[in-house]
mmCIF file of C-alpha atoms and ligand atoms in Angstrom:
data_model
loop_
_atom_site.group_PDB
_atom_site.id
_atom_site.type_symbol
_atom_site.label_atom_id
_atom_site.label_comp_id
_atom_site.label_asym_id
_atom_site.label_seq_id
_atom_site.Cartn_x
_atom_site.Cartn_y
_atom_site.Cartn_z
ATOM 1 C CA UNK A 1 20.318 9.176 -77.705
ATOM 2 C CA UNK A 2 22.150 6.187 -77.393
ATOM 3 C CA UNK A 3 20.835 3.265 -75.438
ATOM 4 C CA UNK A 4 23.881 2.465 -73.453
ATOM 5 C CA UNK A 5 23.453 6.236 -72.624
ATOM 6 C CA UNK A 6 19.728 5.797 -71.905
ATOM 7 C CA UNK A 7 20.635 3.158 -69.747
ATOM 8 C CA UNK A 8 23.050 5.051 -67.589
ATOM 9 C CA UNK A 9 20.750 7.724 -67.044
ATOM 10 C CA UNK A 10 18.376 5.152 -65.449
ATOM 11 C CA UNK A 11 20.584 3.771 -63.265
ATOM 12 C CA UNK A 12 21.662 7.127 -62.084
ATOM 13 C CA UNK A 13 18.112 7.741 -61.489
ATOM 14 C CA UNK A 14 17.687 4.471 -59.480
ATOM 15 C CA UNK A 15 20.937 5.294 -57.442
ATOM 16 C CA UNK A 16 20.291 8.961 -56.587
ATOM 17 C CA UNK A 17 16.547 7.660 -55.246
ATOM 18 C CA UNK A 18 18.273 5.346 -53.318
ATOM 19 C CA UNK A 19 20.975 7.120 -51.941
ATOM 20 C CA UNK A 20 20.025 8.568 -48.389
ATOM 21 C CA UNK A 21 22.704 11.807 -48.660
ATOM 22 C CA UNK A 22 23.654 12.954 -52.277
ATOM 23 C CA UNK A 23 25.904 16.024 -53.037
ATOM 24 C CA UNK A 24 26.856 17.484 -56.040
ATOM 25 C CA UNK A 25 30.138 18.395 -56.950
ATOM 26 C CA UNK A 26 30.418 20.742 -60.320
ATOM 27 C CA UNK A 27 32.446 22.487 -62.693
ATOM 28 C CA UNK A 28 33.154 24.980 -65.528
ATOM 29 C CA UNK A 29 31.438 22.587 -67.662
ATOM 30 C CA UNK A 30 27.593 22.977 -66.203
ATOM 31 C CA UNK A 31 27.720 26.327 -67.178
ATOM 32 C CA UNK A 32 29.080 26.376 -70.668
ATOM 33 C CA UNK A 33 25.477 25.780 -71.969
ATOM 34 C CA UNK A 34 25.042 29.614 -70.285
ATOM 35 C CA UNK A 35 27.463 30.957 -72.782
ATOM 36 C CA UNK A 36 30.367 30.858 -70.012
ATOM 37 C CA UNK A 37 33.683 29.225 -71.487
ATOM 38 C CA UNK A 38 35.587 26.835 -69.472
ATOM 39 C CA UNK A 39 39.196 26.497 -69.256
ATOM 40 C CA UNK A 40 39.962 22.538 -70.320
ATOM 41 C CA UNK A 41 37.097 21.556 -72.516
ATOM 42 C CA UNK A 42 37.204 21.405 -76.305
ATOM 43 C CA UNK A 43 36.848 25.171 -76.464
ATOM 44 C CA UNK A 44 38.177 26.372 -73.262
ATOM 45 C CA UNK A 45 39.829 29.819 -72.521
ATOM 46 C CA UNK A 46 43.037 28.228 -71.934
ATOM 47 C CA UNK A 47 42.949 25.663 -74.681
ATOM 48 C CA UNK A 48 42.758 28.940 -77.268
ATOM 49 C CA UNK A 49 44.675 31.253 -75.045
ATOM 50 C CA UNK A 50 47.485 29.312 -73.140
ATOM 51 C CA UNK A 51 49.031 32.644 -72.251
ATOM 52 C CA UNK A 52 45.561 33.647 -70.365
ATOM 53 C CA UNK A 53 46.443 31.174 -68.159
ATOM 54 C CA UNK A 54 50.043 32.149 -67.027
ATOM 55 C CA UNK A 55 48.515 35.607 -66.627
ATOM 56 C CA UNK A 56 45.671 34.279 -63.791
ATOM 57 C CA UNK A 57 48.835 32.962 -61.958
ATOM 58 C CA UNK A 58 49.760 36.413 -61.333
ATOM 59 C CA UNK A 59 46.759 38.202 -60.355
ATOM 60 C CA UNK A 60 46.870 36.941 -56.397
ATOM 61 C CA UNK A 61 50.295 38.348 -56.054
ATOM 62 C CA UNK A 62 49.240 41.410 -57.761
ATOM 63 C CA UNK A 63 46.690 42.088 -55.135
ATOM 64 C CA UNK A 64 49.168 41.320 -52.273
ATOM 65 C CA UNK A 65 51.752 43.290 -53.119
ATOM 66 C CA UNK A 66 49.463 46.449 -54.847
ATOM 67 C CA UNK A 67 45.536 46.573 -54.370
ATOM 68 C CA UNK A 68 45.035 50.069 -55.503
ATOM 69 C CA UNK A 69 46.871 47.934 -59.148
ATOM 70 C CA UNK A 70 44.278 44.987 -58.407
ATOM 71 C CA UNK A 71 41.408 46.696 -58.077
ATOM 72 C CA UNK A 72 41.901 48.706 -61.076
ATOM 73 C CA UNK A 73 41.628 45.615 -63.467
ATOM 74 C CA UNK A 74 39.191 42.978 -61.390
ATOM 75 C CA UNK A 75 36.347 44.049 -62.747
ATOM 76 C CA UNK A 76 37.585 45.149 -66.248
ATOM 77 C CA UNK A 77 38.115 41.390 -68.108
ATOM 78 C CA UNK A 78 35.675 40.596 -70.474
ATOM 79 C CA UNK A 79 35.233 37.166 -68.739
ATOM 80 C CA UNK A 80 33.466 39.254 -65.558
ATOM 81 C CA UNK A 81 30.838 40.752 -67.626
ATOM 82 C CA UNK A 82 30.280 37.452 -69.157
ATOM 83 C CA UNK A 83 29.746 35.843 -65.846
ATOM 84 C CA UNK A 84 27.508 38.849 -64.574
ATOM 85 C CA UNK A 85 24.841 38.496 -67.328
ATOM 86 C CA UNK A 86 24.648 35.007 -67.647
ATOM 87 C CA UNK A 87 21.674 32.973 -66.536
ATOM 88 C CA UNK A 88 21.394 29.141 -65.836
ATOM 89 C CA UNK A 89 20.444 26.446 -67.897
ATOM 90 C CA UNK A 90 18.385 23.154 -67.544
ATOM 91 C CA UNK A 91 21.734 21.413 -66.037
ATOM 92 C CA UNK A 92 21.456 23.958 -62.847
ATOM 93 C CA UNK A 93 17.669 23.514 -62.626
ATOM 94 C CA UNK A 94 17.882 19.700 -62.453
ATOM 95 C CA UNK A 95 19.958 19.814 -59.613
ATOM 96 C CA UNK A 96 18.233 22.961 -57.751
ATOM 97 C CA UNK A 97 14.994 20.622 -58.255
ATOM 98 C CA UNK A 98 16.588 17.630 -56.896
ATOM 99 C CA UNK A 99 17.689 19.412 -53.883
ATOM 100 C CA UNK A 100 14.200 20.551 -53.301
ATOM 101 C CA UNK A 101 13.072 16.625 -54.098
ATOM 102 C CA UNK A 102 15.309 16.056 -50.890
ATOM 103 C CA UNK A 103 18.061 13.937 -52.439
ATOM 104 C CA UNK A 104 20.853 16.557 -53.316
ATOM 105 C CA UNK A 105 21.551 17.878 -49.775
ATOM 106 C CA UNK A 106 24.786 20.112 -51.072
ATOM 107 C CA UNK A 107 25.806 21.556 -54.406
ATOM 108 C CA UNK A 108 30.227 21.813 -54.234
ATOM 109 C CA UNK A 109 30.565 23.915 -56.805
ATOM 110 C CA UNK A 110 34.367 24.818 -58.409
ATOM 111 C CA UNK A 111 32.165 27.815 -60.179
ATOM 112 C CA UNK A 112 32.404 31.357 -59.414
ATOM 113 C CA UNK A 113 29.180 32.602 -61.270
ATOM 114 C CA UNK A 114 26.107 31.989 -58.567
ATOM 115 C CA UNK A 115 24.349 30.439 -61.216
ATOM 116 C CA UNK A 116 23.453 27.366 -58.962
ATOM 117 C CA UNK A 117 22.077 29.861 -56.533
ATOM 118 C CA UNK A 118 20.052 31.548 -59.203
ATOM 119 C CA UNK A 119 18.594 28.565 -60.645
ATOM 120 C CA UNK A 120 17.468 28.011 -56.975
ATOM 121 C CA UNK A 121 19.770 25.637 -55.027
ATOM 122 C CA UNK A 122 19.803 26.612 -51.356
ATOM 123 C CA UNK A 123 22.842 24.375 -49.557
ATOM 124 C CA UNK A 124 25.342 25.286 -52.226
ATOM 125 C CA UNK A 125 29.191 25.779 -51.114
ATOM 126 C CA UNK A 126 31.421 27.664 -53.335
ATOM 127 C CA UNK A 127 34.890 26.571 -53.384
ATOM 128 C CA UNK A 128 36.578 28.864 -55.458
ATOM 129 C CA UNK A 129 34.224 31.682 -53.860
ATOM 130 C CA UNK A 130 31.726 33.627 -56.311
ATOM 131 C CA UNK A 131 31.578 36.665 -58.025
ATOM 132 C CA UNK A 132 28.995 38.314 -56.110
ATOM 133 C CA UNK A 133 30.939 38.587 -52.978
ATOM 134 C CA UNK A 134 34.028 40.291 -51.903
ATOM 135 C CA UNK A 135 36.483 38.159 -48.749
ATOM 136 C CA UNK A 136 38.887 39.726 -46.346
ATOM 137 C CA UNK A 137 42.064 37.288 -46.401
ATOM 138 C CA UNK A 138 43.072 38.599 -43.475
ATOM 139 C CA UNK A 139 40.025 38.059 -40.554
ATOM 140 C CA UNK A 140 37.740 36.213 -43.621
ATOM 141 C CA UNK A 141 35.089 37.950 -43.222
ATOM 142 C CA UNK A 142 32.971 38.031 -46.854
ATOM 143 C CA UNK A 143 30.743 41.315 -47.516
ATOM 144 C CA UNK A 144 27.928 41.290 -50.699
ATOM 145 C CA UNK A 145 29.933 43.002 -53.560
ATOM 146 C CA UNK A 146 26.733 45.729 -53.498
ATOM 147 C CA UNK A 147 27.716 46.957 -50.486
ATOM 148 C CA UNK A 148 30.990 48.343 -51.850
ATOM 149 C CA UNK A 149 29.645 49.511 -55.319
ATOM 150 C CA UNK A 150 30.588 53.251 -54.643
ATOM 151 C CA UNK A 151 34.403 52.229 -53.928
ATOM 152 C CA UNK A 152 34.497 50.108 -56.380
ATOM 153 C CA UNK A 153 32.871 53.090 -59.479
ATOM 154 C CA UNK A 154 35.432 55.229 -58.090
ATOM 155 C CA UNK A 155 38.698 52.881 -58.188
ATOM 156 C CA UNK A 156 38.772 53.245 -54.446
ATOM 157 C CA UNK A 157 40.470 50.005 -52.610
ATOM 158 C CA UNK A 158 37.074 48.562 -50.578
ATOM 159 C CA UNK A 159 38.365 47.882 -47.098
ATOM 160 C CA UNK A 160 36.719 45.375 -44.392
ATOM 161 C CA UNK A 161 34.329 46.477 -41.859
ATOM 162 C CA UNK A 162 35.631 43.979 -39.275
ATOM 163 C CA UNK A 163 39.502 44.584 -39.681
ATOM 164 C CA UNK A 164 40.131 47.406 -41.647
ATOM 165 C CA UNK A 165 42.004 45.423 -44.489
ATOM 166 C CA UNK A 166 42.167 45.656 -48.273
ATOM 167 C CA UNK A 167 38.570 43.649 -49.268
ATOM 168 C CA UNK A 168 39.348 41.175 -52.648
ATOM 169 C CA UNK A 169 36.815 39.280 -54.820
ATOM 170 C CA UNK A 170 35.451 36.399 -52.624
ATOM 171 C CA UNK A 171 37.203 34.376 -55.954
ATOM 172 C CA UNK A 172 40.047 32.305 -55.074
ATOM 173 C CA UNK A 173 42.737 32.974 -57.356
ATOM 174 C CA UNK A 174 45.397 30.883 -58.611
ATOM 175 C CA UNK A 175 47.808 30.377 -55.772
ATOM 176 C CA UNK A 176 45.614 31.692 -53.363
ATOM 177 C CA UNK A 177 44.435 29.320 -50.817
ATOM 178 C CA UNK A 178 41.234 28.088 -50.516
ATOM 179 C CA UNK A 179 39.304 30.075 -47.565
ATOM 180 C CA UNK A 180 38.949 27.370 -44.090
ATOM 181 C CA UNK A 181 35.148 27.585 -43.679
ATOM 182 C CA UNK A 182 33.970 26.348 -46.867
ATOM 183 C CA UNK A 183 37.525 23.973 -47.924
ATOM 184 C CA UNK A 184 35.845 22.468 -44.653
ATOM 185 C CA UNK A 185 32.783 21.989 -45.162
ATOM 186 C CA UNK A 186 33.243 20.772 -48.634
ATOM 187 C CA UNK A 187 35.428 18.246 -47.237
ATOM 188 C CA UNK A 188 32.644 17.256 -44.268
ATOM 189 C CA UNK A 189 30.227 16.827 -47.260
ATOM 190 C CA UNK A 190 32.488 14.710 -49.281
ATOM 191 C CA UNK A 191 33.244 12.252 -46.231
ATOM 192 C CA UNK A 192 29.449 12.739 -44.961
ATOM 193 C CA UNK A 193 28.105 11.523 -48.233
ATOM 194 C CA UNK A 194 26.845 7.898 -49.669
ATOM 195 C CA UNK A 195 26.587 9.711 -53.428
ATOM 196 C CA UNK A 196 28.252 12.209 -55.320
ATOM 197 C CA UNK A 197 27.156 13.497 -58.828
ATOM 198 C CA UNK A 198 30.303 15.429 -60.334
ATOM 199 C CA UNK A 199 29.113 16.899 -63.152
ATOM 200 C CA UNK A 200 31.488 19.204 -65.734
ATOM 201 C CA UNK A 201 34.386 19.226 -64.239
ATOM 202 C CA UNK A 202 37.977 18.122 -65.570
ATOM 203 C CA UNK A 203 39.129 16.826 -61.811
ATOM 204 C CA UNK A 204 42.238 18.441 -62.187
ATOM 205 C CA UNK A 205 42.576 21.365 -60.179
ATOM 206 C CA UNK A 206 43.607 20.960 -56.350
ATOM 207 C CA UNK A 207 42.401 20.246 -53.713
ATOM 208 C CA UNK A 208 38.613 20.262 -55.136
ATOM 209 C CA UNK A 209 39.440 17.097 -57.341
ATOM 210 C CA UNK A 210 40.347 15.714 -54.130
ATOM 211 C CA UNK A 211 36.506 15.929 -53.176
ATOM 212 C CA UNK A 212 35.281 12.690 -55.398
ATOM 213 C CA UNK A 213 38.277 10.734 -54.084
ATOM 214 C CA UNK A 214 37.549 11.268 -50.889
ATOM 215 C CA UNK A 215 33.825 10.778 -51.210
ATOM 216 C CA UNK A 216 34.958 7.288 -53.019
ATOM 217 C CA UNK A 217 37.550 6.295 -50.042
ATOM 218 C CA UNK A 218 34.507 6.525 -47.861
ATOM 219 C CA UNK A 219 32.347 4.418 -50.019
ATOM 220 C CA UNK A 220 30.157 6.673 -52.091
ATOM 221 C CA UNK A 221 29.385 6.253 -55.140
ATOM 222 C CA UNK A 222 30.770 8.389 -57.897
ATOM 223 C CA UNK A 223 28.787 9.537 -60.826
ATOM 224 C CA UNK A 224 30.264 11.657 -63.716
ATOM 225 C CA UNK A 225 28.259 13.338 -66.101
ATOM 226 C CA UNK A 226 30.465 15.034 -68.456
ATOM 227 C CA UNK A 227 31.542 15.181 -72.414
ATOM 228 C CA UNK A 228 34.656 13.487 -72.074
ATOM 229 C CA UNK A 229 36.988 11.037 -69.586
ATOM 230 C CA UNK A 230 38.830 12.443 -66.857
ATOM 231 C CA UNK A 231 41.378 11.360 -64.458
ATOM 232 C CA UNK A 232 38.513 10.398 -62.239
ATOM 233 C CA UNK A 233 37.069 8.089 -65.172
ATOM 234 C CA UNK A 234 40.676 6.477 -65.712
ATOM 235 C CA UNK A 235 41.616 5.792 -62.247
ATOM 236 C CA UNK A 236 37.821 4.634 -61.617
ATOM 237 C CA UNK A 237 37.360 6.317 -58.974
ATOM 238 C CA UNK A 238 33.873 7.185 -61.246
ATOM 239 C CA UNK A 239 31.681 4.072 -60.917
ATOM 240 C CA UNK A 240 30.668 4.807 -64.104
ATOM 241 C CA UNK A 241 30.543 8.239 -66.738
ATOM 242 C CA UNK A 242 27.423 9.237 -68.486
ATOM 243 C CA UNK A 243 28.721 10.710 -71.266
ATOM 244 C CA UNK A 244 27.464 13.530 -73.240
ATOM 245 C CA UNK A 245 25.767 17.193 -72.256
ATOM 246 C CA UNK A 246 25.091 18.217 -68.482
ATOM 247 C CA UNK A 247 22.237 20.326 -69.922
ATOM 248 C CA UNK A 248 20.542 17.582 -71.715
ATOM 249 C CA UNK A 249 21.529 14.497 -69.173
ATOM 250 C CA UNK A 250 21.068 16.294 -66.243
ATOM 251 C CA UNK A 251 16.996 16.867 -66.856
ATOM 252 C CA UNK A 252 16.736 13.102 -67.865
ATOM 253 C CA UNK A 253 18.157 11.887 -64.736
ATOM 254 C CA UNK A 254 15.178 14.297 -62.714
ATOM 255 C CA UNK A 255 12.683 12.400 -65.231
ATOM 256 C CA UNK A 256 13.567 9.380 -64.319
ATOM 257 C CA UNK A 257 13.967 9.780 -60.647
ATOM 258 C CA UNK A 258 9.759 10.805 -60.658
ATOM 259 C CA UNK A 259 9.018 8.246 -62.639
ATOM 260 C CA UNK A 260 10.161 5.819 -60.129
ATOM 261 C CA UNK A 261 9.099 7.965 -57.502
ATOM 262 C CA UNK A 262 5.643 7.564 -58.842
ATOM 263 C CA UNK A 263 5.775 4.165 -58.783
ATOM 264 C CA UNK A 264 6.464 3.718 -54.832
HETATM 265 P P1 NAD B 301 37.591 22.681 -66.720
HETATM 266 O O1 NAD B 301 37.492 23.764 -67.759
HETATM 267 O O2 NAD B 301 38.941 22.231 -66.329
HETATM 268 O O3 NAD B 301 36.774 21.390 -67.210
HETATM 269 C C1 NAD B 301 35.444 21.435 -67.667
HETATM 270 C C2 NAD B 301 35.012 20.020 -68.027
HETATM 271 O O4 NAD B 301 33.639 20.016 -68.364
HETATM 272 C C3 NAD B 301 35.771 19.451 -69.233
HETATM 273 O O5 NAD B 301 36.094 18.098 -68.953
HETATM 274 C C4 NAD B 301 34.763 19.574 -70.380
HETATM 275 O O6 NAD B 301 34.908 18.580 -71.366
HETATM 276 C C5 NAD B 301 33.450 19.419 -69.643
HETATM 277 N N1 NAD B 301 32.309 20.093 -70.255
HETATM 278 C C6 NAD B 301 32.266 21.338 -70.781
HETATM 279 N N2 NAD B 301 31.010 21.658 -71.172
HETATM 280 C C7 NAD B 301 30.246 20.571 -70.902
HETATM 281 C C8 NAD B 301 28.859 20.288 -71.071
HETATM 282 N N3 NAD B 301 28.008 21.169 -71.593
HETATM 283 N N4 NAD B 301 28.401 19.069 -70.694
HETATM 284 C C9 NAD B 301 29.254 18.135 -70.164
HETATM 285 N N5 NAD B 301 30.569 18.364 -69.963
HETATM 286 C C10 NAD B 301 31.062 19.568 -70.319
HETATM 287 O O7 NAD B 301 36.734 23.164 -65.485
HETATM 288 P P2 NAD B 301 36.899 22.840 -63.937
HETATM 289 O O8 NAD B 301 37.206 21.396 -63.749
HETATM 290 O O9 NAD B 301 35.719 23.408 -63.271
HETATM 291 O O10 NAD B 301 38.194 23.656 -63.503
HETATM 292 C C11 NAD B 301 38.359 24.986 -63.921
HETATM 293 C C12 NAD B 301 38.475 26.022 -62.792
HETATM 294 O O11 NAD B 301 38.158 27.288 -63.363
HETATM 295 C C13 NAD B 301 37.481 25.807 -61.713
HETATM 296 O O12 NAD B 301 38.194 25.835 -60.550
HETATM 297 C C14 NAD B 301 36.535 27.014 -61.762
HETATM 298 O O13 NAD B 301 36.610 27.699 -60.541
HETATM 299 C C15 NAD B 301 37.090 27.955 -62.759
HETATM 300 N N6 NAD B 301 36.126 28.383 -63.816
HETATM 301 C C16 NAD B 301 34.860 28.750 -63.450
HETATM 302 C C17 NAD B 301 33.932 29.109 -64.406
HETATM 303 C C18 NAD B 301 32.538 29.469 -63.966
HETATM 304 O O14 NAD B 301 32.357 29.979 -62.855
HETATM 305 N N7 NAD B 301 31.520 29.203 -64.772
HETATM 306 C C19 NAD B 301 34.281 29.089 -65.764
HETATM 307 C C20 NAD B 301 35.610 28.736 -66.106
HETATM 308 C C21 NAD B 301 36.515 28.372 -65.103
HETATM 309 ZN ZN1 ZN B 302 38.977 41.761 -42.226
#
């Protein structure tokens, strides 16, 4: 590992152990190392398929105008069984242990595949929603997917307990909004915090890559841990970019943050 990179992991170390309320914010790209593709990155979905991604503009409309339609092909892409089966990596466990070190105090994650959860984080706020959960748009009420597994075997439309409406995936979809409880306490996070670690993510898609700004306009410090620039690295809004593999950095930093905990 380079030194400039060694370097950068230390002083992430030093600032995290310093900071008094740290949050996460992550993307597509911590969970790559889990065998999940992201869209943007070198080998994305949409960088070998652009035509995948015109199609996931359509599938929010689809379950407005015909859930019956929806429901029959949610569950069928090979991209949900991928997400299903996988399990975290080290990147997910370094911040599920820094949580429990008391310095992360939220995980904002863009992610829709729990894996922060099952690595062990506690606080974590799903932007996009998650996989294991279906949402009523209508009263937003969110049920455990579980609950509706009969329904969903037998192509039956789940409907919500509360309101009686057609139930979706808890994912937010392309042109979908993002649901009010958790856009707002993403957004209470981002202004409430003196750190944020935004790790794999491209900062493109809004309003999450609003989050970091935000977090910067406030005056937290903004540390990206990711393979390549992003607009967050070119308009330095990023104090600085630790460049190179969440799975591999990500451990280093927690390393470094006991070391100097020891030393106190
Ligand atoms: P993105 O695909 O736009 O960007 C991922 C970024 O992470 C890229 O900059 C890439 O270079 C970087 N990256 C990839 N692997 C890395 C690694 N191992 N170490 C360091 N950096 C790495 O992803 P995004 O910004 O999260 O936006 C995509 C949207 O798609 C999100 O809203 C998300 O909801 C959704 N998505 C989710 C999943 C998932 O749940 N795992 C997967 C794909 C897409
Ligand atoms: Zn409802």
């Amino acid at each position: 590992m380079e030194s400039s990179i060694k370097d950068l992991i230390k002083r992430a170390a030093e600032d995290l152990a310093n900071s008094k309320y740290a949050v996460a914010f992550t993307g597509a790209g911590i969970s790559t190392e889990s065998g999940i593709p992201d869209f943007r990155g070198p080998s994305g979905i949409w960088t070998r398929d652009p035509e995948a991604e015109r199609r996931s503009y359509e599938i929010f409309g689809k379950f407005l105008r015909n859930p019956k339609e929806y429901w029959e092909e949610a569950l069928r892409s090979p991209f949900f069984s991928i997400l299903e089966q996988a399990k975290p990596n080290p990147a997910h466990y370094a911040l599920a242990e820094l949580e429990e070190m008391g310095i992360i105090k939220a995980v904002i994650t863009q992610n829709i595949d729990a894996l922060h959860q099952k690595a062990g984080s506690k606080n974590v706020l799903e932007f996009h929603g998650g996989i294991t959960k279906l949402r009523c748009i209508y009263c937003g009420c969110r049920f455990p997917r579980e609950d509706f597994s009969k329904e969903i075997e037998e192509k039956r439309i789940p409907m919500c307990k509360e309101c009686g409406s057609p139930l979706k995936m808890d994912v937010v979809y392309f042109t979908e909004p993002i649901p009010r409880d958790v856009y707002e306490l993403s957004f209470e996070e981002a202004m409430k915090c003196d750190l944020m670690l935004v790790c794999g993510t491209s900062a493109v898609v809004y309003p999450a890559a609003e989050l970091p700004r935000v977090a910067k306009r406030r005056g937290a410090k903004v540390i990206e841990v990711n393979f390549e620039e992003t607009p967050l690295t070119h308009e330095m809004i990023s104090d600085y970019l630790i460049e190179g593999k969440v799975g591999e950095i990500l451990p280093k930093i927690v390393e470094e943050v006991k070391k100097l905990r020891e030393r106190q």
